[in-house]
Structure formats: C-alpha cells, structure tokens
Coordinates of C-alpha atoms in Angstrom, one line a residue:
X1 CA 0.0 0.0 0.0
X2 CA 1.3 3.5 -0.7
X3 CA 2.9 5.6 2.0
X4 CA 1.4 8.8 3.2
X5 CA 4.6 10.7 4.0
X6 CA 7.5 12.0 1.8
X7 CA 10.9 11.0 3.2
X8 CA 14.5 10.8 1.9
X9 CA 16.8 7.8 2.1
X10 CA 20.6 8.0 3.0
X11 CA 21.5 8.7 -0.6
X12 CA 19.4 11.9 -0.7
X13 CA 16.8 10.3 -3.0
X14 CA 13.3 11.5 -2.4
X15 CA 10.8 8.8 -1.5
X16 CA 7.4 10.1 -2.7
X17 CA 4.0 8.8 -1.9
X18 CA 3.7 7.3 -5.4
X19 CA 6.2 4.6 -4.6
X20 CA 5.1 1.4 -3.0
X21 CA 6.4 0.0 0.2
X22 CA 8.1 -2.8 -1.6
X23 CA 10.0 -0.3 -3.8
X24 CA 11.1 1.6 -0.8
X25 CA 12.3 -1.5 0.9
X26 CA 14.1 -2.6 -2.3
X27 CA 16.1 0.5 -2.8
X28 CA 17.3 0.7 0.8
X29 CA 21.0 -0.3 1.3
X30 CA 20.0 -1.9 4.6
X31 CA 17.7 -4.3 2.8
X32 CA 20.4 -5.7 0.5
X33 CA 21.1 -9.4 1.2
X34 CA 24.8 -9.3 1.7
X35 CA 24.8 -12.8 3.1
X36 CA 24.5 -14.2 -0.5
X37 CA 27.9 -12.9 -1.4
X38 CA 30.6 -15.7 -2.1
X39 CA 32.9 -16.6 0.7
X40 CA 35.9 -15.1 -1.1
X41 CA 34.4 -11.6 -0.5
X42 CA 34.8 -12.0 3.3
X43 CA 37.3 -9.1 3.6
X44 CA 34.4 -6.7 2.9
X45 CA 31.7 -8.4 5.0
X46 CA 32.4 -6.5 8.2
X47 CA 32.5 -3.1 6.4
X48 CA 29.3 -3.9 4.5
X49 CA 27.6 -4.9 7.7
X50 CA 28.6 -1.6 9.2
X51 CA 27.2 0.3 6.2
X52 CA 24.0 -1.8 6.7
X53 CA 23.7 -0.9 10.4
X54 CA 24.2 2.8 9.7
X55 CA 21.7 2.7 7.0
X56 CA 19.2 1.1 9.3
X57 CA 19.7 3.8 11.9
X58 CA 19.3 6.7 9.4
X59 CA 16.5 5.3 7.3
X60 CA 14.5 2.6 9.1
X61 CA 14.2 4.7 12.3
X62 CA 12.1 7.2 10.3
X63 CA 10.1 4.7 8.1
X64 CA 9.8 1.8 10.5
X65 CA 6.1 2.0 10.4
X66 CA 6.0 2.2 6.6
X67 CA 8.3 -0.7 5.9
X68 CA 6.6 -4.1 6.2
X69 CA 8.1 -7.1 7.9
X70 CA 10.1 -9.6 5.9
X71 CA 7.2 -12.1 5.8
X72 CA 4.9 -9.4 4.5
X73 CA 7.6 -8.4 2.0
X74 CA 8.0 -11.9 0.7
X75 CA 4.3 -12.3 0.3
X76 CA 4.1 -9.0 -1.5
X77 CA 7.0 -9.9 -3.7
X78 CA 5.2 -13.1 -4.7
X79 CA 2.1 -11.3 -5.8
X80 CA 4.0 -8.7 -7.9
X81 CA 3.9 -8.7 -11.7
X82 CA 7.0 -9.9 -13.6
X83 CA 7.8 -6.3 -14.5
X84 CA 7.7 -5.1 -10.9
X85 CA 9.7 -8.1 -9.8
X86 CA 12.4 -7.2 -12.3
X87 CA 12.4 -3.6 -11.2
X88 CA 12.7 -4.6 -7.6
X89 CA 15.6 -6.9 -8.3
X90 CA 17.4 -4.2 -10.3
X91 CA 16.9 -1.8 -7.4
X92 CA 18.5 -4.3 -5.0
X93 CA 21.5 -4.5 -7.3
X94 CA 21.7 -0.7 -7.5
X95 CA 21.4 -0.4 -3.7
X96 CA 24.3 -2.9 -3.2
X97 CA 26.4 -1.0 -5.7
X98 CA 25.7 2.2 -3.8
X99 CA 26.8 0.6 -0.6
X100 CA 30.1 -0.7 -2.1
X101 CA 30.7 2.6 -3.8
X102 CA 30.1 4.4 -0.5
X103 CA 32.5 2.0 1.3
X104 CA 35.3 2.7 -1.2
X105 CA 34.8 6.4 -1.9
X106 CA 35.1 7.6 1.7
X107 CA 38.7 8.7 2.1
X108 CA 39.6 7.2 -1.4
X109 CA 41.3 8.8 -4.3
X110 CA 39.0 11.3 -5.9
X111 CA 36.8 11.5 -2.8
X112 CA 35.5 14.7 -1.5
X113 CA 38.1 16.4 0.7
X114 CA 37.5 16.8 4.4
X115 CA 35.7 14.7 7.0
X116 CA 32.2 15.8 7.9
X117 CA 31.1 13.8 11.0
X118 CA 27.5 14.7 10.4
X119 CA 27.3 12.5 7.3
X120 CA 26.2 8.9 8.0
X121 CA 28.7 7.6 5.4
X122 CA 31.6 9.2 7.2
X123 CA 30.3 8.0 10.5
X124 CA 30.2 4.4 9.2
X125 CA 33.7 4.7 7.6
X126 CA 35.5 6.0 10.8
X127 CA 33.4 4.4 13.6
X128 CA 36.0 1.5 13.9
X129 CA 38.6 4.0 15.3
X130 CA 38.0 3.4 19.0
X131 CA 40.3 4.0 21.9
X132 CA 40.0 4.8 25.6
X133 CA 41.2 8.4 25.8
X134 CA 42.5 10.5 28.6
X135 CA 40.7 13.8 28.6
X136 CA 41.5 16.8 30.8
X137 CA 39.4 20.0 30.8
X138 CA 40.9 23.0 32.5
X139 CA 38.9 26.2 33.0
X140 CA 40.9 29.1 34.4
X141 CA 41.2 32.9 34.9
X142 CA 43.5 35.1 36.8
X143 CA 41.7 34.4 40.1
X144 CA 40.5 30.8 39.8
X145 CA 40.9 27.5 38.1
X146 CA 39.2 24.1 37.9
X147 CA 40.3 20.8 36.4
X148 CA 38.2 17.8 35.3
X149 CA 39.4 14.4 34.2
X150 CA 37.1 12.4 32.0
X151 CA 36.8 9.2 29.9
X152 CA 35.1 8.9 26.6
X153 CA 31.6 8.4 27.9
X154 CA 31.8 11.2 30.4
X155 CA 33.2 13.6 27.8
X156 CA 30.4 12.8 25.3
X157 CA 27.9 13.4 28.1
X158 CA 29.7 16.7 28.9
X159 CA 29.3 17.8 25.3
X160 CA 25.6 17.6 25.6
X161 CA 23.0 17.3 22.8
X162 CA 24.9 17.3 19.5
X163 CA 21.8 18.6 17.7
X164 CA 21.9 21.8 19.8
X165 CA 24.2 24.6 18.7
X166 CA 24.9 25.6 22.3
X167 CA 28.4 25.0 23.5
X168 CA 29.0 23.2 26.9
X169 CA 28.2 25.3 29.8
X170 CA 31.0 27.7 31.1
X171 CA 31.0 29.6 34.3
X172 CA 31.0 33.4 34.0
X173 CA 34.5 33.7 35.6
X174 CA 36.1 31.4 33.0
X175 CA 38.3 33.2 30.6
X176 CA 40.1 30.3 29.0
X177 CA 39.0 26.7 28.5
X178 CA 41.6 24.1 27.6
X179 CA 40.4 20.7 26.4
X180 CA 43.4 18.4 26.4
X181 CA 42.8 15.0 24.7
X182 CA 45.2 12.1 24.8
X183 CA 44.3 9.4 22.2
X184 CA 42.2 9.3 19.0
X185 CA 38.7 7.9 19.2
X186 CA 36.0 8.6 16.7
X187 CA 33.2 9.0 19.3
X188 CA 35.2 11.6 21.1
X189 CA 36.4 13.5 18.0
X190 CA 32.9 13.3 16.4
X191 CA 31.2 14.9 19.5
X192 CA 33.9 17.5 19.8
X193 CA 33.9 18.4 16.1
X194 CA 30.1 18.7 15.9
X195 CA 29.8 20.8 19.0
X196 CA 32.7 23.2 18.2
X197 CA 32.1 23.1 14.4
X198 CA 35.6 22.0 13.5
X199 CA 36.5 22.4 9.9
X200 CA 36.3 19.1 7.8
X201 CA 39.8 19.8 6.3
X202 CA 41.3 20.1 9.8
X203 CA 39.6 16.8 10.8
X204 CA 41.1 15.2 7.7
X205 CA 44.5 16.2 8.9
X206 CA 43.8 14.6 12.2
X207 CA 42.8 11.2 10.8
X208 CA 44.8 11.0 7.6
X209 CA 48.3 11.4 6.5
X210 CA 51.7 10.0 7.5
X211 CA 52.9 10.6 11.0
X212 CA 55.8 12.7 9.8
X213 CA 54.0 15.1 7.5
X214 CA 55.0 18.7 7.6
X215 CA 54.0 20.9 10.5
X216 CA 51.6 23.7 9.4
X217 CA 49.0 26.3 10.4
X218 CA 45.6 26.6 8.7
X219 CA 43.4 29.6 9.2
X220 CA 39.6 29.1 9.2
X221 CA 36.8 31.5 9.9
X222 CA 35.9 29.7 13.2
X223 CA 39.3 28.7 14.5
X224 CA 43.0 28.4 13.9
X225 CA 44.3 24.9 13.3
X226 CA 47.9 23.8 14.0
X227 CA 49.6 20.5 13.2
X228 CA 52.9 20.2 15.0
X229 CA 55.4 17.3 15.1
X230 CA 56.6 16.7 18.6
X231 CA 60.2 15.2 19.0
X232 CA 60.6 13.4 22.3
X233 CA 63.5 11.4 23.7
X234 CA 62.6 7.8 24.8
X235 CA 64.5 5.2 26.7
X236 CA 64.3 1.5 25.6
X237 CA 61.3 0.7 27.7
X238 CA 59.3 3.6 26.5
X239 CA 60.3 2.8 22.9
X240 CA 58.9 -0.7 23.2
X241 CA 55.7 0.6 24.7
X242 CA 55.4 3.2 21.9
X243 CA 56.1 0.5 19.3
X244 CA 53.1 -1.5 20.6
X245 CA 50.9 1.6 20.2
X246 CA 48.5 0.9 17.4
X247 CA 48.7 3.4 14.5
X248 CA 45.5 5.5 14.7
X249 CA 45.6 7.1 11.2
X250 CA 43.8 5.6 8.3
X251 CA 46.6 6.7 6.0
X252 CA 46.5 8.6 2.8
X253 CA 43.5 8.4 0.6
X254 CA 43.3 4.9 -0.8
X255 CA 41.9 3.4 -3.9
X256 CA 38.3 4.0 -4.9
X257 CA 36.0 1.7 -6.7
X258 CA 35.0 2.2 -10.2
X259 CA 32.5 5.0 -10.5
X260 CA 29.0 4.3 -11.5
X261 CA 28.6 4.7 -15.3
X262 CA 25.3 6.6 -14.7
X263 CA 23.1 7.9 -12.0
X264 CA 20.6 5.5 -10.4
X265 CA 17.7 7.3 -12.0
X266 CA 19.3 7.1 -15.4
X267 CA 19.9 3.4 -14.9
X268 CA 16.3 2.8 -14.1
X269 CA 15.2 4.6 -17.2
X270 CA 17.6 2.5 -19.4
X271 CA 15.8 -0.7 -18.4
X272 CA 13.6 -1.1 -21.4
X273 CA 11.1 -3.6 -22.5
X274 CA 13.5 -5.2 -24.9
X275 CA 14.7 -7.3 -22.0
X276 CA 11.2 -8.6 -21.3
X277 CA 12.1 -12.1 -22.6
X278 CA 14.3 -12.5 -19.5
X279 CA 11.2 -12.0 -17.3
X280 CA 9.8 -15.3 -18.6
X281 CA 12.5 -17.3 -16.8
X282 CA 11.9 -18.7 -13.2
X283 CA 11.6 -15.9 -10.6
X284 CA 14.2 -17.5 -8.3
X285 CA 17.0 -16.2 -10.4
X286 CA 15.9 -12.6 -10.6
X287 CA 19.1 -11.1 -8.8
X288 CA 21.5 -12.9 -11.1
X289 CA 19.4 -12.1 -14.2
X290 CA 19.2 -8.5 -13.2
X291 CA 23.0 -8.4 -12.9
X292 CA 23.3 -10.1 -16.3
X293 CA 21.0 -7.5 -17.9
X294 CA 22.9 -4.7 -16.4
X295 CA 26.2 -6.2 -17.7
X296 CA 24.6 -6.9 -21.1
X297 CA 23.9 -3.2 -21.4
X298 CA 27.7 -2.5 -21.1
X299 CA 27.8 -1.7 -17.4
X300 CA 29.9 -3.8 -15.0
X301 CA 27.8 -5.6 -12.4
X302 CA 28.4 -5.3 -8.6
X303 CA 27.6 -9.0 -8.0
X304 CA 30.0 -11.6 -9.5
X305 CA 28.5 -13.5 -12.4
X306 CA 30.1 -16.8 -11.2
X307 CA 32.3 -18.1 -8.4
X308 CA 35.3 -18.9 -10.7
X309 CA 35.2 -15.3 -12.1
X310 CA 35.4 -13.8 -8.6
X311 CA 38.3 -16.2 -7.6
X312 CA 40.2 -15.4 -10.7
X313 CA 39.9 -11.6 -10.2
X314 CA 40.9 -12.0 -6.6
X315 CA 44.0 -14.1 -7.3
X316 CA 45.3 -12.2 -10.4
X317 CA 44.3 -8.7 -9.3
X318 CA 43.0 -8.1 -12.8
X319 CA 39.4 -7.5 -13.9
X320 CA 38.2 -10.0 -16.5
X321 CA 35.7 -9.0 -19.2
X322 CA 32.9 -10.6 -17.2
X323 CA 34.2 -9.5 -13.8
X324 CA 32.2 -7.5 -11.2
X325 CA 33.0 -4.3 -9.3
X326 CA 33.1 -6.2 -6.1
X327 CA 35.7 -8.6 -7.4
X328 CA 37.8 -5.6 -8.5
X329 CA 37.6 -4.1 -5.0
X330 CA 38.6 -7.4 -3.4
X331 CA 41.6 -7.7 -5.8
X332 CA 42.7 -4.2 -5.2
X333 CA 42.4 -4.5 -1.4
X334 CA 44.5 -7.7 -1.5
X335 CA 47.2 -6.2 -3.6
X336 CA 47.3 -3.1 -1.4
X337 CA 47.5 -5.1 1.8
X338 CA 50.3 -7.2 0.3
X339 CA 52.2 -4.1 -0.6
X340 CA 51.8 -2.6 2.9
X341 CA 53.0 -5.9 4.5
X342 CA 56.2 -5.8 2.3
X343 CA 56.8 -2.2 3.2
X344 CA 56.4 -3.0 6.9
X345 CA 58.8 -5.9 6.6
X346 CA 61.4 -3.7 5.0
X347 CA 61.0 -1.0 7.6
X348 CA 61.3 -3.6 10.4
X349 CA 64.5 -5.0 8.8
X350 CA 66.1 -1.6 8.5
X351 CA 65.1 -0.8 12.1
X352 CA 66.7 -4.0 13.3
X353 CA 70.0 -3.2 11.4
X354 CA 70.1 0.2 12.9
X355 CA 69.3 -0.9 16.4
X356 CA 71.9 0.1 19.0
X357 CA 73.4 2.9 16.9
X358 CA 70.5 5.4 17.0
X359 CA 69.1 7.8 19.5
X360 CA 65.5 6.8 20.4
X361 CA 63.4 9.8 19.3
X362 CA 59.7 9.5 19.0
X363 CA 58.1 11.8 16.4
X364 CA 54.3 12.2 16.8
X365 CA 51.9 14.9 15.6
X366 CA 50.0 17.1 17.9
X367 CA 46.9 19.1 16.9
X368 CA 45.7 22.4 18.2
X369 CA 42.5 24.3 17.7
X370 CA 42.4 27.9 18.9
X371 CA 39.0 29.7 19.0
X372 CA 38.2 33.4 19.5
X373 CA 36.0 32.7 22.6
X374 CA 39.0 31.6 24.7
X375 CA 38.7 27.9 23.9
X376 CA 41.8 25.9 22.9
X377 CA 41.7 22.2 22.0
X378 CA 44.9 20.0 22.0
X379 CA 44.9 16.4 20.6
X380 CA 47.7 13.9 20.8
X381 CA 47.4 10.4 19.3
X382 CA 49.1 8.8 22.3
X383 CA 46.6 8.0 25.1
X384 CA 48.3 9.8 27.9
X385 CA 48.8 13.4 29.0
X386 CA 52.3 13.1 30.4
X387 CA 53.7 15.5 27.8
X388 CA 51.5 18.4 28.8
X389 CA 51.8 18.0 32.6
X390 CA 54.2 20.9 33.0
X391 CA 51.7 23.3 31.4
X392 CA 48.9 22.0 33.7
X393 CA 51.2 22.5 36.7
X394 CA 51.8 26.1 35.6
X395 CA 48.1 26.8 35.2
X396 CA 47.5 25.7 38.8
X397 CA 49.9 28.3 40.1
X398 CA 48.6 31.9 40.4
X399 CA 51.9 33.7 40.1
X400 CA 52.8 32.5 36.5
X401 CA 52.4 34.7 33.5
X402 CA 50.3 32.1 31.8
X403 CA 47.8 32.2 34.6
X404 CA 47.8 35.9 35.2
X405 CA 47.3 36.8 31.6
X406 CA 44.3 34.4 31.0
X407 CA 45.2 34.6 27.3
X408 CA 44.4 31.5 25.1
X409 CA 47.0 32.5 22.5
X410 CA 49.6 32.6 25.3
X411 CA 48.5 29.1 26.3
X412 CA 49.1 28.1 22.7
X413 CA 52.6 29.7 22.9
X414 CA 53.3 27.6 26.0
X415 CA 52.4 24.4 24.2
X416 CA 54.6 25.3 21.3
X417 CA 57.4 26.3 23.6
X418 CA 57.0 22.9 25.3
X419 CA 57.4 21.1 22.0
X420 CA 60.4 23.1 21.1
X421 CA 62.0 22.4 24.5
X422 CA 61.6 18.7 23.9
X423 CA 63.3 19.2 20.5
X424 CA 66.2 21.0 22.4
X425 CA 66.6 17.8 24.5
X426 CA 66.9 15.8 21.3
X427 CA 69.6 18.2 20.0
X428 CA 71.6 17.9 23.2
X429 CA 71.5 14.1 23.0
X430 CA 72.8 14.3 19.4
X431 CA 75.5 16.7 20.6
X432 CA 76.8 14.2 23.2
X433 CA 76.6 11.4 20.6
X434 CA 78.6 13.3 18.0
X435 CA 81.3 14.1 20.6
X436 CA 81.6 10.4 21.5
X437 CA 82.1 9.5 17.8
X438 CA 84.6 12.3 17.3
X439 CA 86.7 10.9 20.2
X440 CA 86.6 7.4 18.8
X441 CA 87.6 8.6 15.3
X442 CA 90.5 10.7 16.6
X443 CA 91.8 7.8 18.8
X444 CA 91.5 5.0 16.3
X445 CA 89.3 5.3 13.1
X446 CA 87.2 2.2 12.6
X447 CA 84.6 1.3 10.0
X448 CA 82.0 0.5 12.8
X449 CA 82.2 4.1 13.9
X450 CA 81.8 5.2 10.2
X451 CA 78.7 3.0 10.1
X452 CA 77.3 4.7 13.2
X453 CA 78.1 8.1 11.8
X454 CA 76.2 7.2 8.6
X455 CA 73.1 6.2 10.5
X456 CA 73.3 9.4 12.6
X457 CA 73.7 11.6 9.6
X458 CA 70.6 10.1 8.0
X459 CA 68.6 10.7 11.2
X460 CA 69.8 14.3 11.3
X461 CA 68.5 14.8 7.7
X462 CA 65.1 13.4 8.7
X463 CA 64.9 15.6 11.8
X464 CA 65.9 18.6 9.7
X465 CA 63.0 17.9 7.4
X466 CA 60.5 17.6 10.3
X467 CA 61.8 20.5 12.4
X468 CA 62.4 23.1 9.7
X469 CA 58.6 23.7 9.0
X470 CA 58.1 24.5 12.7
X471 CA 60.4 27.5 12.4
X472 CA 58.4 28.7 9.4
X473 CA 55.1 28.1 11.3
X474 CA 56.2 30.2 14.3
X475 CA 57.4 33.0 12.0
X476 CA 54.1 33.0 10.2
X477 CA 52.2 33.2 13.5
X478 CA 54.2 36.3 14.5
X479 CA 54.4 38.1 11.2
X480 CA 51.3 37.1 9.1
X481 CA 48.6 36.3 11.6
X482 CA 46.5 39.4 10.9
X483 CA 47.1 39.1 7.1
X484 CA 45.9 35.6 7.0
X485 CA 42.8 36.5 9.0
X486 CA 42.1 39.3 6.6
X487 CA 42.3 36.8 3.7
X488 CA 39.4 34.9 5.2
X489 CA 37.1 38.0 4.8
X490 CA 35.2 38.3 1.5
X491 CA 36.2 41.8 0.5
X492 CA 33.7 41.8 -2.5
X493 CA 30.8 41.7 0.0
X494 CA 29.8 45.3 0.9
X495 CA 28.7 44.1 4.4
X496 CA 32.4 43.3 5.2
X497 CA 33.7 46.7 4.2
X498 CA 34.1 48.1 7.7
X499 CA 34.9 44.8 9.4
X500 CA 37.8 45.1 11.8
X501 CA 40.4 42.4 11.2
X502 CA 41.7 40.8 14.4
X503 CA 44.2 38.0 14.5
X504 CA 44.2 34.9 16.7
X505 CA 47.5 35.7 18.4
X506 CA 47.7 38.5 20.9
X507 CA 50.5 41.1 21.0
X508 CA 51.9 39.5 24.2
X509 CA 51.9 36.1 22.6
X510 CA 53.8 37.4 19.6
X511 CA 56.5 38.8 21.9
X512 CA 57.0 35.4 23.6
X513 CA 56.9 33.6 20.3
X514 CA 60.2 35.5 19.4
X515 CA 61.9 33.4 22.1
X516 CA 60.5 30.2 20.7
X517 CA 61.7 31.3 17.2
X518 CA 65.3 31.8 18.6
X519 CA 65.2 28.3 20.1
X520 CA 64.2 26.8 16.7
X521 CA 66.9 28.7 15.0
X522 CA 69.4 27.2 17.5
X523 CA 68.0 23.7 16.8
X524 CA 68.3 24.0 13.1
X525 CA 71.8 25.5 13.1
X526 CA 72.9 22.7 15.5
X527 CA 71.4 20.1 13.1
X528 CA 73.4 21.6 10.2
X529 CA 76.6 21.7 12.4
X530 CA 76.2 18.1 13.5
X531 CA 75.5 16.9 10.0
X532 CA 78.7 18.8 8.8
X533 CA 80.8 17.3 11.7
X534 CA 79.5 13.8 10.9
X535 CA 80.4 14.2 7.3
X536 CA 83.8 15.6 8.1
X537 CA 84.5 12.7 10.5
X538 CA 83.5 10.2 7.8
X539 CA 85.8 11.9 5.3
X540 CA 88.6 12.0 7.9
X541 CA 88.3 8.3 8.5
X542 CA 88.5 7.5 4.8
X543 CA 91.4 10.0 4.3
X544 CA 93.3 8.3 7.2
X545 CA 92.7 4.9 5.7
X546 CA 94.0 6.2 2.4
X547 CA 97.0 7.8 4.1
X548 CA 97.9 4.6 5.9
X549 CA 97.5 2.6 2.7
X550 CA 99.9 5.1 1.0
X551 CA 102.4 4.7 3.8
X552 CA 102.4 1.0 3.4
X553 CA 102.9 1.3 -0.4
X554 CA 105.7 3.8 0.2
X555 CA 107.6 1.4 2.5
X556 CA 107.2 -1.4 0.0
X557 CA 108.5 1.0 -2.7
X558 CA 111.5 2.0 -0.6
X559 CA 112.4 -1.7 -0.1
X560 CA 112.1 -2.3 -3.8
X561 CA 114.3 0.6 -4.6
X562 CA 117.0 -0.5 -2.2
X563 CA 117.2 -4.1 -3.4
X564 CA 116.6 -3.4 -7.1
X565 CA 120.4 -3.0 -8.0
X566 CA 121.2 -6.1 -5.9
X567 CA 118.5 -8.0 -7.7
X568 CA 119.9 -7.1 -11.1
X569 CA 123.5 -8.0 -10.2
X570 CA 122.3 -11.3 -8.5
X571 CA 120.5 -12.2 -11.7
X572 CA 123.7 -11.5 -13.8
X573 CA 126.1 -13.5 -11.6
X574 CA 123.6 -16.3 -11.3
X575 CA 123.7 -17.1 -15.1
X576 CA 124.9 -20.6 -15.9
X577 CA 127.6 -20.2 -18.6
X578 CA 130.4 -22.8 -19.2
X579 CA 133.0 -20.1 -19.0
X580 CA 132.4 -17.0 -17.0
X581 CA 135.5 -15.0 -15.9
X582 CA 133.6 -13.0 -13.2
X583 CA 132.7 -16.2 -11.4
X584 CA 135.6 -18.5 -12.2
X585 CA 138.4 -16.1 -11.4
X586 CA 136.9 -13.9 -8.7
X587 CA 135.3 -14.2 -5.3
X588 CA 132.1 -12.6 -4.1
X589 CA 134.1 -9.4 -3.4
X590 CA 133.7 -8.5 -7.1
X591 CA 129.9 -8.5 -6.6
X592 CA 130.0 -6.0 -3.8
X593 CA 132.6 -3.9 -5.6
X594 CA 130.1 -3.4 -8.4
X595 CA 126.9 -3.3 -6.3
X596 CA 127.9 -0.7 -3.7
X597 CA 128.7 2.1 -6.3
X598 CA 125.5 1.4 -8.2
X599 CA 123.5 1.7 -5.0
X600 CA 125.2 4.9 -4.0
X601 CA 124.2 6.4 -7.4
X602 CA 120.7 4.9 -7.7
X603 CA 119.3 5.6 -4.2
X604 CA 119.9 9.4 -4.2
X605 CA 118.3 9.6 -7.6
X606 CA 115.3 7.6 -6.6
X607 CA 114.9 9.5 -3.2
X608 CA 115.7 12.9 -4.5
X609 CA 112.2 14.2 -4.0
X610 CA 112.0 12.9 -0.4
X611 CA 115.5 14.4 0.3
X612 CA 114.4 17.8 -0.9
X613 CA 111.3 17.7 1.4
X614 CA 113.4 16.6 4.3
X615 CA 115.8 19.4 3.7
X616 CA 113.0 21.9 3.4
X617 CA 111.6 20.7 6.7
X618 CA 114.9 21.1 8.5
X619 CA 115.3 24.6 7.1
X620 CA 111.8 25.7 8.3
X621 CA 112.3 24.1 11.7
X622 CA 115.6 25.9 12.2
X623 CA 114.0 29.2 11.1
X624 CA 111.2 28.8 13.6
X625 CA 113.7 27.9 16.3
X626 CA 115.7 31.1 15.6
X627 CA 112.5 33.2 15.6
X628 CA 111.5 31.9 19.0
X629 CA 115.0 32.5 20.5
X630 CA 115.0 36.2 19.2
X631 CA 111.8 37.0 21.1

C-alpha cells in the first residue's frame, strides 16, 4: 500500500508517496542481502555490515512504520507482476552498488576532501577507530581554576546534545577553557567536532596522512588549526611501549571503486522492455538475471557473475571481461595489503639493522584548535597526558604569566614552547653522541664508527625535514597572523567593508613567540653543524685509511728501490755459462765492488724528492727555532 509521508533515504533520493512500500524496501541499502555474497568476499563483510547498520539507523528509524516485515515483504514480492519483480531486483543490485561505492569512496582517491562527521557515510567509515582516551578540561582565569578528568563516555555526556548549537556550559568567571585529549577515538572526536564546528579539512589532517607530515598552520573562519610534530627522547622501555601503540591514522586516501557509469535514476530509465524475454524465466534467479541484464547493457555488475570469475579476479588482481565491481575491489584490497606488508617488513629489517646505533626519538603529531571565545583544544594520538603535565602545573599556580594573563594564545605559545624544549633535549643528545664519535675517530678510526656516523647523519637529515617547518610556522604566527585572518574575509561583499580584522594571536603572545623562534633557530643550526661534523668525520676516516695505505705502499716501494740494484746483479752473476770469468776467477768481493757504487748512485736519484722535502723541513724548523730565540 502506498505511503502517506514523503521522506528521503541515506543517498538523498526522495521517496514520494507514489512509490510502493516494496519499492522503498528494495532501494534501501540496509535491505540488501549481503549474506548471499561468495565466501571469497569475506574481507568486505564487516564493512558492508557496518554500512548496513548505519543505513538502518538513518532510514529505518524514520520509516519503520511504513516498511513491512520480511514475511509481508516476501508475500508482497510473490504477488508482484513480472515487470515489478524485475524492477525490484534491479533496485536491489543498485542499492548494493551504492553501498560498495560508499564504502570505497570515503577517504579514497578522488573522494570529497575533508571529514564531515554529520554524514552517515563518514560515521560508518570511521566508527571503527576506538580507543580509551585520557581527557582533561581546565577552566581558568587570573583568580580561579578548575580541572576535570574524563573518559570517553563522560566527555560525550559533557558535550551535551549534539543537535543543539549551544556549547558546553561555562561559568562566568572562566576566561580560557583548555580541552586536552590524549588518544584518538571517533566517538570523542565526532562529538567535539560537531559541538565546536571543527572544519572538515582540519579533521582530515587529524585522521589522515603520514605521522611525519610537515607541520603547518591553517586559518579558518571559526578557528586556527595547527599541526605540529613533537620530537621526544625515549628510553628503551618507552620505545617498546610506543612500538606497541596501534597506529591511529587511516593513512592517505586509498583506492576508490570504479564510479557508476550513470546515476541511479538514469539506470532505471535504461531498463527497457527489450529485455522482457528475461522475465519469462523462473523468478528464483531474478538477482543474477538483473546483474546479467545490467552487464549486457555495457555496465559492470556489482555482483559476481560466477564463483570462478570472482576467484580469478581476486587471485590475479585483474578484472576479467565478465568481472564485477566487487571482485575488482577485493583484488585491489588484497594487492594493497600485500604491498603494505612488504613495506612493513622492509622497515622492520632496517630498524633492526640500525638498532643500538640510534638515539631513540619519538616523532608524533599534535593538533591544536584555537577559538576566539577563549577555547583551545589539543589532541595527541598517544593516550596519555604526560607531555602536557608541565603546562597543567603552571596553570595551577597563580603567580605564573600564563595564569595571570588568561590569554588563550599565550597558552598556545606555552604548548609550542614545550614542543620546542623537547626538541632541544633531542639536540643535546645528538651533541653528546657526536662528541663520542669524534673521540673514537681521533683515537682510532674504525669502520664500525663510520657506520654509526652514517646512521646518525641520516637521522639528522630526517629531523631537519620535520623541524624546519616548525620555524616557518612560528614566524608565520608572528608576522602574518593578521594578514591571513584578513584573507578569510570576503572583500567583495559590501557588508564586510568596515569589518575590523583581528588575529588569533595577541600582542603579548607574539612577543613570547620570538623566544621560541630563537630556540628553533638554534636547533636548526645545530642540526646543520652536527651533519657537517659527521660528514667531516666520515671523510677524515677514509682519508686516514687512504694515508695509511699510501704509507704501506711507500715502505714497499723503498724496499724495492734499495734491493733493485742487488737483484739485477744477482741475476747477472747467477747465469749458468760454461766459461764466466767474473765467477771462475773472482770471489764474491767483485759482486760488492760493483753493487755498492751502483746503490750509491741509484738511491739518491730515486729518493731525490724525499730528500728535498726533508731538507725543506729542516730549514723551516731551524728558522722557527731562531724566531723563538730572538723573542
């Protein structure tokens, strides 16, 4: 029976009153029978099930009264005309294609940039990111401060109704609110982003990308967003615990499935009555027949046409002429996972080879959101707040500049200064390491030390790449804060003609940022100096090896020159002639009477260059001695 209300499904398609309940049930992604997929498609079952659950929440909660029970639906399907049965089967195939396309396109290549947590598709794609976070909320002013520690559930409750635009309640005396989050969990980030209207591009930087991407500052109309790489020294135990920490990021945008060749409405219109002969076949094969008809029209089917075809596509990674979109997705995912496993194995092997020769430095990103109402949000992927404990301690003391000023931009400066101070500790550790290697090289150059210097030089280059953008970021906050805020205002709108441009950073914060900038300059110049020293020590080692080799060859050459005349004479007197006057009528005295004059003439000629250098050295040494005596 027709429905009375007009609703919309999760794809934004309007469900008018002219459509039957069976049609509405058929086009819903939640109604697709995913259990009929072959077993080889098991890598996608969990994700498809999640899409199915989210679709039920977003659609069936609104039309639960209008959708009949499965028994009623089966009875209604049996009483349908062949044409309606065919249309319902095609709509099911289309719905499953939508679900798989939705699964692949979220965060894939060519997908829409940004992460909007209000979209059900995004919620379904990121809901698997779960972690027990440590959350600290500090409200303070010059006269008072409060601190609250929460877990995930308490924080979500503290955020309140996500449909309401009102922010969490703040007491009138509160000037600055600092929300400090340790760990990445989708439920926490979703509630936070919806409540504070975080920009989707900023959320994408939180969840995507390599852990060593460049530090940067992005200006948005609602807030300032910073992404900073924190360099922290670790001991062996801390390194093992960090290594066990699960990587939170979903990585760069991955592959997307093949796009639909046409929109769903266009596909429905292309189903013409030329295919009516197919309707005369038994009704039990409607889904496969619908996929065959779609494929016969030149469009790849989502469902596999046969089991062997799906297995072949999964094993070879290539799409056969009769292959399906799902088989292509499975093949791509398998190839991508294999490539990632090989990359992880190579990284583990290199890490094992470098073990014992490196300084344990953990590089993790930190994210900051600065709002104009005095709210600052800090997020760190590691689920603990040990890094920011010094800042929390300073806020609890009334006589600190940070507490007296009650300036959120000064709190941001304090966090940046903390990150830079951690980097200074790393530089000091490298300074001690380079002095140790220099001592070993000067005492006795060895190839093991050269190996350690090579590893250290590579680490210095990597740290220079990750630390250099922080200096640019700090300079931009001091110099271009107002200019970048002015760029956010649409100057073509007459209403914005007299708008006063105000930056996110206060004048006092910019003054203190100059000190942080000086520290970063010291860090970067130290990295360049250490890299130069390491390269000089490597060159010195090889130069010393070459010098020692030259000395050995020189000694061998001297021995050859000394014994060359003797060797020639020995060869002459050792000839076996029947009659040889020099041997028959003389003793060995004749040999030495000939050899000694030849040596006296040959050796000075061969060593003439060395004799000149020695004489030059004696002359300079005597001149220096005379100059010292005349003083």
